[in-house]
Amino acid sequence: MQDVQSTQDTVRPKRPLLAWFDVRSRKLGSWAFALNRLTGLGLVLYLFLHLVILSLLLRGEAGWDAFIKLARSPLFLLMDAVLIFGIIYHGLNGIRVGMVGLGYGVRAQRGLFWTLMVIGAALLVASIWLVFTI
Ligand code: HEM
């Protein structure tokens, strides 16, 4: 039987932060988890940025109009596309994680993941089209 120390040695890498960048022998679930974490943190960052941007309204019409001009630039629209990707991926993958956590679709979770990703890709393409054409 393994003692506590040797169990921790095998489960917890010696350098946990560096281990994130070691992509050897990563499986689908591990990539899905890493991307979920990245998009989750990105959404938190966006929430704060969003509040900062909304505070521009306090400066009146001129400040807001200047921002709207910037928001319509291609680079900004591209960032909108990245944000939409994060929302769609995190939301859909989160539904899978929630379902599996509750015991639904545990055996089918690989197929569930790819099905949700196909739906997500369709939503993403439609959203990007709207972002760049409206
Ligand atoms: C459709 C809405 C959402 C769903 C279904 C969802 C679902 C989930 C689930 C299931 C987890 C746990 C993942 C795991 O244990 O592997 C999670 C983590 C997280 N979510 Fe969401 N989420 C949603 C929206 C958001 C939003 C709007 C934000 C940010 C403002 C956010 C930020 C986070 C963060 C920071 C984590 C922790 C990531 C980690 O430490 O791995 N989520 N989410």
mmCIF file of C-alpha atoms in Angstrom, residues 12 19 29 34 38 47 51 53-54 57 62 65 72 74-76 80 89 93 97 101 103 121 132:
data_model
loop_
_atom_site.group_PDB
_atom_site.id
_atom_site.type_symbol
_atom_site.label_atom_id
_atom_site.label_comp_id
_atom_site.label_asym_id
_atom_site.label_seq_id
_atom_site.Cartn_x
_atom_site.Cartn_y
_atom_site.Cartn_z
ATOM 1 C CA ARG A 12 0.821 16.316 -7.555
ATOM 2 C CA ALA A 19 3.065 21.249 -15.437
ATOM 3 C CA GLY A 29 -10.461 15.522 -20.867
ATOM 4 C CA ALA A 34 -7.591 23.431 -19.200
ATOM 5 C CA LEU A 38 -8.773 29.507 -19.233
ATOM 6 C CA LEU A 47 -16.659 41.088 -16.378
ATOM 7 C CA LEU A 51 -17.679 47.407 -15.714
ATOM 8 C CA ILE A 53 -16.024 50.383 -19.924
ATOM 9 C CA LEU A 54 -19.541 51.061 -18.619
ATOM 10 C CA LEU A 57 -20.909 56.590 -19.370
ATOM 11 C CA ALA A 62 -18.486 62.448 -25.861
ATOM 12 C CA ASP A 65 -19.211 58.047 -28.622
ATOM 13 C CA ARG A 72 -16.491 49.154 -34.264
ATOM 14 C CA PRO A 74 -11.929 45.310 -36.836
ATOM 15 C CA LEU A 75 -9.503 44.519 -33.976
ATOM 16 C CA PHE A 76 -12.225 45.132 -31.394
ATOM 17 C CA ASP A 80 -15.667 40.181 -29.545
ATOM 18 C CA TYR A 89 -17.105 26.934 -25.011
ATOM 19 C CA ASN A 93 -18.534 22.384 -21.727
ATOM 20 C CA VAL A 97 -19.243 18.873 -16.654
ATOM 21 C CA GLY A 101 -21.029 15.464 -12.154
ATOM 22 C CA GLY A 103 -24.159 11.141 -13.059
ATOM 23 C CA ALA A 121 -18.957 25.750 -33.670
ATOM 24 C CA PHE A 132 -19.063 41.545 -38.591
#
